[in-house]
mmCIF file of C-alpha atoms in Angstrom:
data_model
loop_
_atom_site.group_PDB
_atom_site.id
_atom_site.type_symbol
_atom_site.label_atom_id
_atom_site.label_comp_id
_atom_site.label_asym_id
_atom_site.label_seq_id
_atom_site.Cartn_x
_atom_site.Cartn_y
_atom_site.Cartn_z
ATOM 1 C CA UNK A 105 0.446 0.269 -0.157
ATOM 2 C CA UNK A 106 1.645 3.441 -0.753
ATOM 3 C CA UNK A 107 1.978 6.171 1.301
ATOM 4 C CA UNK A 108 -1.095 8.148 -0.782
ATOM 5 C CA UNK A 109 -3.408 5.278 -0.075
ATOM 6 C CA UNK A 110 -2.781 5.060 3.227
ATOM 7 C CA UNK A 111 -3.381 8.489 4.145
ATOM 8 C CA UNK A 112 -6.553 8.309 2.186
ATOM 9 C CA UNK A 113 -7.937 5.663 3.773
ATOM 10 C CA UNK A 114 -6.712 6.904 7.268
ATOM 11 C CA UNK A 115 -8.716 10.536 6.389
ATOM 12 C CA UNK A 116 -12.151 8.500 5.534
ATOM 13 C CA UNK A 117 -11.878 6.813 8.219
ATOM 14 C CA UNK A 118 -11.146 9.482 10.806
ATOM 15 C CA UNK A 119 -14.043 11.448 9.047
ATOM 16 C CA UNK A 120 -16.465 8.632 9.511
ATOM 17 C CA UNK A 121 -15.516 7.993 13.013
ATOM 18 C CA UNK A 122 -15.904 12.089 13.400
ATOM 19 C CA UNK A 123 -19.719 11.632 11.889
ATOM 20 C CA UNK A 124 -20.521 8.754 13.720
ATOM 21 C CA UNK A 125 -19.476 10.561 17.085
ATOM 22 C CA UNK A 126 -21.364 13.163 16.228
ATOM 23 C CA UNK A 127 -24.557 11.389 15.765
ATOM 24 C CA UNK A 128 -24.227 9.873 19.013
ATOM 25 C CA UNK A 129 -23.951 13.102 20.668
ATOM 26 C CA UNK A 130 -27.152 14.463 19.087
ATOM 27 C CA UNK A 131 -28.992 11.513 19.678
ATOM 28 C CA UNK A 132 -27.479 12.048 23.253
ATOM 29 C CA UNK A 133 -29.165 15.570 23.276
ATOM 30 C CA UNK A 134 -32.593 13.909 22.617
ATOM 31 C CA UNK A 135 -32.008 11.205 25.311
ATOM 32 C CA UNK A 136 -31.327 13.982 27.826
ATOM 33 C CA UNK A 137 -34.212 16.317 26.609
ATOM 34 C CA UNK A 138 -36.402 13.279 26.674
ATOM 35 C CA UNK A 139 -35.377 12.427 30.573
ATOM 36 C CA UNK A 140 -36.082 15.957 31.581
ATOM 37 C CA UNK A 141 -39.310 15.625 30.641
ATOM 38 C CA UNK A 142 -40.134 12.545 31.839
ATOM 39 C CA UNK A 143 -39.103 13.754 35.160
ATOM 40 C CA UNK A 144 -41.710 16.578 34.911
ATOM 41 C CA UNK A 145 -44.322 13.583 34.662
ATOM 42 C CA UNK A 146 -42.975 11.497 37.309
ATOM 43 C CA UNK A 147 -42.402 14.465 39.697
ATOM 44 C CA UNK A 148 -44.588 17.800 39.294
ATOM 45 C CA UNK A 149 -42.515 19.984 41.257
ATOM 46 C CA UNK A 150 -39.930 19.943 38.266
ATOM 47 C CA UNK A 151 -42.875 21.110 35.970
ATOM 48 C CA UNK A 152 -41.702 23.781 33.824
ATOM 49 C CA UNK A 153 -43.024 24.362 30.364
ATOM 50 C CA UNK A 154 -40.385 26.833 29.459
ATOM 51 C CA UNK A 155 -37.862 24.287 30.489
ATOM 52 C CA UNK A 156 -39.803 21.753 28.808
ATOM 53 C CA UNK A 157 -39.859 23.867 25.320
ATOM 54 C CA UNK A 158 -36.604 24.963 25.298
ATOM 55 C CA UNK A 159 -34.810 21.734 26.167
ATOM 56 C CA UNK A 160 -36.851 20.286 23.098
ATOM 57 C CA UNK A 161 -35.759 23.084 20.689
ATOM 58 C CA UNK A 162 -32.391 22.823 21.584
ATOM 59 C CA UNK A 163 -31.861 19.312 21.424
ATOM 60 C CA UNK A 164 -33.098 19.796 17.721
ATOM 61 C CA UNK A 165 -30.595 22.578 17.144
ATOM 62 C CA UNK A 166 -27.540 20.257 18.295
ATOM 63 C CA UNK A 167 -27.034 22.069 21.580
ATOM 64 C CA UNK A 168 -26.343 25.088 19.698
ATOM 65 C CA UNK A 169 -29.542 27.517 21.031
ATOM 66 C CA UNK A 170 -28.629 30.684 22.489
ATOM 67 C CA UNK A 171 -30.398 29.618 25.821
ATOM 68 C CA UNK A 172 -29.344 32.993 27.621
ATOM 69 C CA UNK A 173 -31.001 34.929 24.643
ATOM 70 C CA UNK A 174 -34.035 32.657 25.103
ATOM 71 C CA UNK A 175 -34.474 33.046 28.411
ATOM 72 C CA UNK A 176 -33.573 37.319 28.707
ATOM 73 C CA UNK A 177 -35.981 37.782 25.825
ATOM 74 C CA UNK A 178 -38.898 35.924 28.312
ATOM 75 C CA UNK A 179 -37.205 38.165 31.105
ATOM 76 C CA UNK A 180 -37.960 41.299 29.335
ATOM 77 C CA UNK A 181 -41.520 40.411 28.114
ATOM 78 C CA UNK A 182 -42.497 39.162 31.427
ATOM 79 C CA UNK A 183 -40.754 42.702 32.529
ATOM 80 C CA UNK A 184 -43.481 44.577 30.486
ATOM 81 C CA UNK A 185 -46.145 42.470 31.279
ATOM 82 C CA UNK A 186 -45.558 43.518 35.308
ATOM 83 C CA UNK A 187 -45.403 46.977 34.066
ATOM 84 C CA UNK A 188 -48.633 47.007 32.384
ATOM 85 C CA UNK A 189 -50.046 45.529 35.518
ATOM 86 C CA UNK A 190 -48.994 47.834 37.646
ATOM 87 C CA UNK A 191 -49.721 51.164 35.540
ATOM 88 C CA UNK A 192 -53.069 50.302 34.382
ATOM 89 C CA UNK A 193 -56.354 49.849 35.928
ATOM 90 C CA UNK A 194 -58.245 46.750 34.680
ATOM 91 C CA UNK A 195 -61.994 47.316 34.558
ATOM 92 C CA UNK A 196 -63.048 43.906 36.150
ATOM 93 C CA UNK A 197 -64.063 43.586 39.449
ATOM 94 C CA UNK A 198 -64.288 39.981 40.212
ATOM 95 C CA UNK A 199 -62.588 38.186 42.678
ATOM 96 C CA UNK A 200 -59.942 36.187 40.231
ATOM 97 C CA UNK A 201 -58.946 40.068 39.499
ATOM 98 C CA UNK A 202 -55.313 39.411 39.957
ATOM 99 C CA UNK A 203 -55.289 36.391 37.546
ATOM 100 C CA UNK A 204 -57.370 38.031 34.821
ATOM 101 C CA UNK A 205 -54.921 41.199 34.765
ATOM 102 C CA UNK A 206 -51.952 38.481 34.363
ATOM 103 C CA UNK A 207 -53.613 37.051 31.622
ATOM 104 C CA UNK A 208 -55.085 40.384 29.943
ATOM 105 C CA UNK A 209 -51.130 41.767 30.386
ATOM 106 C CA UNK A 210 -49.445 38.540 28.407
ATOM 107 C CA UNK A 211 -52.609 38.625 25.492
ATOM 108 C CA UNK A 212 -51.638 42.686 25.311
ATOM 109 C CA UNK A 213 -47.659 42.191 25.068
ATOM 110 C CA UNK A 214 -48.571 39.278 22.292
ATOM 111 C CA UNK A 215 -51.223 41.670 20.326
ATOM 112 C CA UNK A 216 -51.171 45.129 20.766
ATOM 113 C CA UNK A 217 -48.560 48.172 19.917
ATOM 114 C CA UNK A 218 -47.783 49.628 23.138
ATOM 115 C CA UNK A 219 -46.814 52.849 23.843
ATOM 116 C CA UNK A 220 -43.698 52.713 26.488
ATOM 117 C CA UNK A 221 -42.480 55.777 28.074
ATOM 118 C CA UNK A 222 -38.506 55.752 28.780
ATOM 119 C CA UNK A 223 -37.017 59.128 30.015
ATOM 120 C CA UNK A 224 -39.772 61.198 28.494
ATOM 121 C CA UNK A 225 -39.380 59.389 25.116
ATOM 122 C CA UNK A 226 -42.074 57.452 23.858
ATOM 123 C CA UNK A 227 -40.985 54.560 21.866
ATOM 124 C CA UNK A 228 -43.516 51.619 20.494
ATOM 125 C CA UNK A 229 -43.596 47.750 21.501
ATOM 126 C CA UNK A 230 -44.334 46.257 18.430
ATOM 127 C CA UNK A 231 -46.298 42.579 19.118
ATOM 128 C CA UNK A 232 -45.801 39.513 17.403
ATOM 129 C CA UNK A 233 -47.680 38.280 14.037
ATOM 130 C CA UNK A 234 -48.256 35.170 11.956
ATOM 131 C CA UNK A 235 -46.100 34.101 10.071
ATOM 132 C CA UNK A 236 -48.110 32.009 7.205
ATOM 133 C CA UNK A 237 -44.290 30.497 5.635
ATOM 134 C CA UNK A 238 -44.098 27.019 6.387
ATOM 135 C CA UNK A 239 -46.774 27.088 9.207
ATOM 136 C CA UNK A 240 -46.409 22.891 9.588
ATOM 137 C CA UNK A 241 -42.621 22.955 9.785
ATOM 138 C CA UNK A 242 -41.952 20.776 6.977
ATOM 139 C CA UNK A 243 -38.812 22.860 5.603
ATOM 140 C CA UNK A 244 -37.232 23.017 8.810
ATOM 141 C CA UNK A 245 -39.091 22.306 12.628
ATOM 142 C CA UNK A 246 -36.955 25.836 13.138
ATOM 143 C CA UNK A 247 -40.180 27.239 11.751
ATOM 144 C CA UNK A 248 -42.439 26.282 14.635
ATOM 145 C CA UNK A 249 -40.214 26.731 17.692
ATOM 146 C CA UNK A 250 -40.733 29.928 20.483
ATOM 147 C CA UNK A 251 -37.049 30.179 19.866
ATOM 148 C CA UNK A 252 -37.607 31.638 16.226
ATOM 149 C CA UNK A 253 -40.656 33.104 16.979
ATOM 150 C CA UNK A 254 -38.502 35.426 20.013
ATOM 151 C CA UNK A 255 -35.952 36.213 17.050
ATOM 152 C CA UNK A 256 -38.439 37.193 14.232
ATOM 153 C CA UNK A 257 -41.249 38.097 16.033
ATOM 154 C CA UNK A 258 -43.582 36.511 13.813
ATOM 155 C CA UNK A 259 -44.976 33.031 14.436
ATOM 156 C CA UNK A 260 -48.227 30.345 14.147
ATOM 157 C CA UNK A 261 -50.175 28.186 15.985
ATOM 158 C CA UNK A 262 -47.619 26.461 17.666
ATOM 159 C CA UNK A 263 -45.130 28.614 18.919
ATOM 160 C CA UNK A 264 -47.485 31.327 19.684
ATOM 161 C CA UNK A 265 -49.506 29.534 22.398
ATOM 162 C CA UNK A 266 -46.713 28.405 23.718
ATOM 163 C CA UNK A 267 -44.950 31.301 24.568
ATOM 164 C CA UNK A 268 -48.201 32.581 25.937
ATOM 165 C CA UNK A 269 -48.238 29.622 28.132
ATOM 166 C CA UNK A 270 -44.593 30.292 29.127
ATOM 167 C CA UNK A 271 -45.368 33.881 29.973
ATOM 168 C CA UNK A 272 -48.401 33.118 32.026
ATOM 169 C CA UNK A 273 -46.361 30.735 33.970
ATOM 170 C CA UNK A 274 -43.755 33.387 34.528
ATOM 171 C CA UNK A 275 -45.964 35.672 35.613
ATOM 172 C CA UNK A 276 -47.213 32.969 38.325
ATOM 173 C CA UNK A 277 -50.463 31.692 36.891
ATOM 174 C CA UNK A 278 -51.889 29.079 34.637
ATOM 175 C CA UNK A 279 -52.904 28.789 30.744
ATOM 176 C CA UNK A 280 -54.619 25.776 29.512
ATOM 177 C CA UNK A 281 -53.635 24.521 25.841
ATOM 178 C CA UNK A 282 -56.420 23.078 24.100
ATOM 179 C CA UNK A 283 -56.493 21.435 20.348
ATOM 180 C CA UNK A 284 -58.366 21.839 17.547
ATOM 181 C CA UNK A 285 -57.535 20.324 14.226
ATOM 182 C CA UNK A 286 -54.028 21.107 13.321
ATOM 183 C CA UNK A 287 -54.084 23.614 15.608
ATOM 184 C CA UNK A 288 -53.318 25.061 19.378
ATOM 185 C CA UNK A 289 -54.785 27.548 21.189
ATOM 186 C CA UNK A 290 -55.870 28.524 24.792
ATOM 187 C CA UNK A 291 -58.548 27.879 27.049
ATOM 188 C CA UNK A 292 -59.128 30.120 30.167
ATOM 189 C CA UNK A 293 -62.077 30.131 33.092
ATOM 190 C CA UNK A 294 -62.993 33.524 34.761
ATOM 191 C CA UNK A 295 -65.144 34.215 37.293
ATOM 192 C CA UNK A 296 -67.409 36.427 35.316
ATOM 193 C CA UNK A 297 -67.248 34.999 31.518
ATOM 194 C CA UNK A 298 -66.849 31.154 32.603
ATOM 195 C CA UNK A 299 -64.874 29.191 29.988
ATOM 196 C CA UNK A 300 -63.302 31.111 27.075
ATOM 197 C CA UNK A 301 -61.011 30.954 24.087
ATOM 198 C CA UNK A 302 -58.207 32.717 23.323
ATOM 199 C CA UNK A 303 -57.037 32.333 19.771
ATOM 200 C CA UNK A 304 -53.012 33.539 19.461
ATOM 201 C CA UNK A 305 -53.026 33.500 15.608
ATOM 202 C CA UNK A 306 -55.602 36.234 15.223
ATOM 203 C CA UNK A 307 -55.827 37.758 18.795
ATOM 204 C CA UNK A 308 -59.295 37.248 18.940
ATOM 205 C CA UNK A 309 -61.539 35.654 21.236
ATOM 206 C CA UNK A 310 -63.607 33.287 19.307
ATOM 207 C CA UNK A 311 -66.699 30.753 20.414
ATOM 208 C CA UNK A 312 -66.641 27.279 20.165
ATOM 209 C CA UNK A 313 -69.160 27.629 16.773
ATOM 210 C CA UNK A 314 -65.393 28.622 15.086
ATOM 211 C CA UNK A 315 -64.068 25.338 15.851
ATOM 212 C CA UNK A 316 -66.841 23.476 14.874
ATOM 213 C CA UNK A 317 -66.843 25.381 11.667
ATOM 214 C CA UNK A 318 -63.789 23.415 10.332
ATOM 215 C CA UNK A 319 -65.899 20.839 9.341
ATOM 216 C CA UNK A 320 -63.362 18.341 10.897
ATOM 217 C CA UNK A 321 -64.399 17.885 14.962
ATOM 218 C CA UNK A 322 -66.650 15.404 15.078
ATOM 219 C CA UNK A 323 -68.708 15.093 18.260
ATOM 220 C CA UNK A 324 -67.111 12.163 19.422
ATOM 221 C CA UNK A 325 -63.524 13.990 19.301
ATOM 222 C CA UNK A 326 -65.035 16.282 21.813
ATOM 223 C CA UNK A 327 -66.350 13.866 24.288
ATOM 224 C CA UNK A 328 -63.526 12.159 24.455
ATOM 225 C CA UNK A 329 -61.033 15.206 24.891
ATOM 226 C CA UNK A 330 -59.420 14.872 21.296
ATOM 227 C CA UNK A 331 -60.562 18.379 20.878
ATOM 228 C CA UNK A 332 -61.411 21.891 22.677
ATOM 229 C CA UNK A 333 -60.040 20.104 25.898
ATOM 230 C CA UNK A 334 -58.607 22.125 28.274
ATOM 231 C CA UNK A 335 -54.985 20.570 29.036
ATOM 232 C CA UNK A 336 -53.661 20.190 32.102
ATOM 233 C CA UNK A 337 -49.862 20.629 32.878
ATOM 234 C CA UNK A 338 -48.991 17.101 32.347
ATOM 235 C CA UNK A 339 -50.812 16.928 29.013
ATOM 236 C CA UNK A 340 -49.485 19.792 27.800
ATOM 237 C CA UNK A 341 -45.771 17.960 28.324
ATOM 238 C CA UNK A 342 -47.011 15.156 26.412
ATOM 239 C CA UNK A 343 -47.689 17.613 23.791
ATOM 240 C CA UNK A 344 -43.916 18.715 23.614
ATOM 241 C CA UNK A 345 -42.841 15.143 23.866
ATOM 242 C CA UNK A 346 -44.430 14.382 20.450
ATOM 243 C CA UNK A 347 -42.959 17.507 19.158
ATOM 244 C CA UNK A 348 -39.580 15.914 20.653
ATOM 245 C CA UNK A 349 -40.861 12.653 18.599
ATOM 246 C CA UNK A 350 -41.517 14.689 15.110
ATOM 247 C CA UNK A 351 -38.053 16.296 15.769
ATOM 248 C CA UNK A 352 -36.196 13.036 16.042
ATOM 249 C CA UNK A 353 -37.882 11.607 13.017
ATOM 250 C CA UNK A 354 -36.857 15.037 10.796
ATOM 251 C CA UNK A 355 -33.179 14.718 12.270
ATOM 252 C CA UNK A 356 -32.874 11.030 12.037
ATOM 253 C CA UNK A 357 -35.233 10.097 9.375
ATOM 254 C CA UNK A 358 -33.892 6.720 9.081
ATOM 255 C CA UNK A 359 -34.610 5.741 12.608
ATOM 256 C CA UNK A 360 -35.597 2.542 13.868
ATOM 257 C CA UNK A 361 -39.029 3.758 16.032
ATOM 258 C CA UNK A 362 -37.282 2.785 18.962
ATOM 259 C CA UNK A 363 -37.084 6.385 20.775
ATOM 260 C CA UNK A 364 -40.362 7.734 18.844
ATOM 261 C CA UNK A 365 -42.004 5.048 20.337
ATOM 262 C CA UNK A 366 -40.862 5.711 23.754
ATOM 263 C CA UNK A 367 -42.108 9.263 23.333
ATOM 264 C CA UNK A 368 -45.354 8.227 22.087
ATOM 265 C CA UNK A 369 -45.915 5.680 24.952
ATOM 266 C CA UNK A 370 -45.299 8.291 27.455
ATOM 267 C CA UNK A 371 -47.309 10.890 26.092
ATOM 268 C CA UNK A 372 -50.395 8.879 25.593
ATOM 269 C CA UNK A 373 -50.026 7.384 29.182
ATOM 270 C CA UNK A 374 -50.741 10.840 30.409
ATOM 271 C CA UNK A 375 -52.945 12.048 27.360
ATOM 272 C CA UNK A 376 -54.699 8.614 26.313
ATOM 273 C CA UNK A 377 -56.905 10.265 23.831
ATOM 274 C CA UNK A 378 -54.378 12.474 22.360
ATOM 275 C CA UNK A 379 -54.892 11.898 18.528
ATOM 276 C CA UNK A 380 -51.268 13.419 17.296
ATOM 277 C CA UNK A 381 -49.577 11.157 19.476
ATOM 278 C CA UNK A 382 -51.627 7.617 18.789
ATOM 279 C CA UNK A 383 -51.371 8.602 14.802
ATOM 280 C CA UNK A 384 -47.554 9.112 15.090
ATOM 281 C CA UNK A 385 -47.399 5.294 17.107
ATOM 282 C CA UNK A 386 -48.993 4.187 14.228
ATOM 283 C CA UNK A 387 -47.234 5.553 11.573
ATOM 284 C CA UNK A 388 -43.832 4.782 13.310
ATOM 285 C CA UNK A 389 -45.347 1.194 13.897
ATOM 286 C CA UNK A 390 -46.090 0.899 9.722
ATOM 287 C CA UNK A 391 -42.445 1.820 8.813
ATOM 288 C CA UNK A 392 -41.382 -1.138 11.204
ATOM 289 C CA UNK A 393 -44.347 -3.598 9.724
ATOM 290 C CA UNK A 394 -42.812 -2.478 6.161
ATOM 291 C CA UNK A 395 -38.987 -3.550 7.166
ATOM 292 C CA UNK A 396 -40.089 -6.675 8.863
ATOM 293 C CA UNK A 397 -38.426 -9.599 7.206
ATOM 294 C CA UNK A 398 -40.800 -12.449 8.572
ATOM 295 C CA UNK A 399 -44.210 -12.991 7.151
ATOM 296 C CA UNK A 400 -46.181 -14.071 9.629
ATOM 297 C CA UNK A 401 -44.456 -11.530 12.140
ATOM 298 C CA UNK A 402 -45.535 -8.451 9.438
ATOM 299 C CA UNK A 403 -49.473 -10.259 9.207
ATOM 300 C CA UNK A 404 -49.631 -9.616 12.872
ATOM 301 C CA UNK A 405 -48.125 -6.246 12.751
ATOM 302 C CA UNK A 406 -50.992 -5.385 9.785
ATOM 303 C CA UNK A 407 -53.774 -6.557 11.826
ATOM 304 C CA UNK A 408 -52.263 -4.417 14.835
ATOM 305 C CA UNK A 409 -52.442 -1.224 13.192
ATOM 306 C CA UNK A 410 -55.561 -1.733 11.523
ATOM 307 C CA UNK A 411 -56.645 -1.747 15.580
ATOM 308 C CA UNK A 412 -54.772 1.297 16.071
ATOM 309 C CA UNK A 413 -56.142 3.063 13.400
ATOM 310 C CA UNK A 414 -59.882 1.724 14.059
ATOM 311 C CA UNK A 415 -59.449 3.037 17.420
ATOM 312 C CA UNK A 416 -58.360 6.502 16.604
ATOM 313 C CA UNK A 417 -61.254 6.745 13.879
ATOM 314 C CA UNK A 418 -63.492 5.652 16.926
ATOM 315 C CA UNK A 419 -62.388 8.363 19.276
ATOM 316 C CA UNK A 420 -63.853 11.170 16.323
ATOM 317 C CA UNK A 421 -60.286 12.165 14.580
ATOM 318 C CA UNK A 422 -60.331 13.168 11.126
ATOM 319 C CA UNK A 423 -57.694 14.111 9.403
ATOM 320 C CA UNK A 424 -57.958 17.788 8.016
ATOM 321 C CA UNK A 425 -56.036 19.020 4.901
ATOM 322 C CA UNK A 426 -53.445 21.573 5.441
ATOM 323 C CA UNK A 427 -54.768 24.069 2.598
ATOM 324 C CA UNK A 428 -58.316 23.705 4.499
ATOM 325 C CA UNK A 429 -56.901 24.225 7.605
ATOM 326 C CA UNK A 430 -55.244 27.573 6.502
ATOM 327 C CA UNK A 431 -58.439 28.634 5.039
ATOM 328 C CA UNK A 432 -60.219 27.729 8.339
ATOM 329 C CA UNK A 433 -57.742 29.847 10.024
ATOM 330 C CA UNK A 434 -58.128 32.927 7.793
ATOM 331 C CA UNK A 435 -61.928 33.028 7.998
ATOM 332 C CA UNK A 436 -61.574 33.690 11.970
ATOM 333 C CA UNK A 437 -60.147 37.226 10.612
ATOM 334 C CA UNK A 438 -62.785 37.407 7.307
ATOM 335 C CA UNK A 439 -65.681 36.237 9.390
ATOM 336 C CA UNK A 440 -64.788 38.293 12.684
ATOM 337 C CA UNK A 441 -68.362 39.599 13.444
ATOM 338 C CA UNK A 442 -69.907 35.884 13.204
ATOM 339 C CA UNK A 443 -67.153 33.748 15.569
ATOM 340 C CA UNK A 444 -66.067 36.145 18.023
ATOM 341 C CA UNK A 445 -67.697 36.177 21.417
ATOM 342 C CA UNK A 446 -69.308 39.728 22.052
ATOM 343 C CA UNK A 447 -69.873 38.988 25.450
ATOM 344 C CA UNK A 448 -66.609 38.681 26.584
ATOM 345 C CA UNK A 449 -64.817 41.874 27.920
ATOM 346 C CA UNK A 450 -60.851 41.432 26.459
ATOM 347 C CA UNK A 451 -59.578 43.197 29.741
ATOM 348 C CA UNK A 452 -56.123 44.247 27.718
ATOM 349 C CA UNK A 453 -56.595 47.947 27.998
ATOM 350 C CA UNK A 454 -54.717 50.158 25.482
ATOM 351 C CA UNK A 455 -52.811 52.240 28.093
ATOM 352 C CA UNK A 456 -49.856 54.599 28.431
ATOM 353 C CA UNK A 457 -47.284 52.876 30.497
ATOM 354 C CA UNK A 458 -45.821 55.874 32.338
ATOM 355 C CA UNK A 459 -43.164 54.904 34.318
ATOM 356 C CA UNK A 460 -39.326 56.216 33.376
ATOM 357 C CA UNK A 461 -37.271 53.483 33.317
ATOM 358 C CA UNK A 462 -37.492 50.275 31.763
ATOM 359 C CA UNK A 463 -33.874 49.314 30.729
ATOM 360 C CA UNK A 464 -34.783 45.513 30.206
ATOM 361 C CA UNK A 465 -37.127 46.247 27.537
ATOM 362 C CA UNK A 466 -35.017 48.410 25.727
ATOM 363 C CA UNK A 467 -34.296 45.148 23.037
ATOM 364 C CA UNK A 468 -38.099 44.906 22.537
ATOM 365 C CA UNK A 469 -38.675 48.370 21.334
ATOM 366 C CA UNK A 470 -38.518 48.528 17.622
ATOM 367 C CA UNK A 471 -39.327 51.719 16.750
ATOM 368 C CA UNK A 472 -39.728 55.269 18.285
ATOM 369 C CA UNK A 473 -43.170 56.920 18.000
#
């Protein structure tokens, strides 16, 4: 063997080893994220939706997410929420006023252009907008991330409600995620208004009829908690677990399904009628079945798969085409008068903040008035 050939072989071998080591590190990041999420399900004292979301996004980004910047921006938004709470009087007088005040402040930060007085100069805080580009994360999962939303100020029905929940929890209150076909929104219950919906993609409070208007919400899906259910914190972590599994599939498209199924089974344990988890579990079994060489085993896997799909159908789940989803989403704005909850006092008063100094907010003030 010539010296040149030996060096060439050594080069490719080193490159192969480096690639293998890199893949092992990437997979380790996902395992660490799973361990964190699972610990939150086992011990409620460890629960943190912010940490859960951060760990999942960081795993996909090969542990390269700027977590300091992420937390700094959350802290700044939290500071702005507290400023709103302290600087304006909420015209709501029920016993849960303190809680409603926090929800209102987060909603205002998410959707209102807010004038902020810093050293007698008025700046405008620009709220978050909707990004119609790659709303399902087909091109890259990053388009579904809260970190991307914080960076670009534009998000979708995944990142916007996630950020809303994070900010509510940073204020020491709750926010319940809820599901519709291909969609995530917020459900609150107040003394005055009872249970009501908060829609972060359009910034209004739609009645349940809007969800039903999609045409893909079977009554069984509502009865079984597939859709329109106010999810508790453990069920919300189940959602994040499936985000982790989806990201893993995107990162390792030729995986054997073991990690994905572990995520699915853990999520389903906490949220048995979580259709997305049930579907991902079935689709993963389908991939495994196609690779199975033993014909008898493959036939049994097919029978089991048919039962899985039948169960999903019995729960009331119906697949909603992506183009129809987008049309349905736009209908909330084009038919606002038809679907907006007119009895609901939004409580988000657009008042001028009068405090003189908000140094933590400077990075959020995008233009001077």
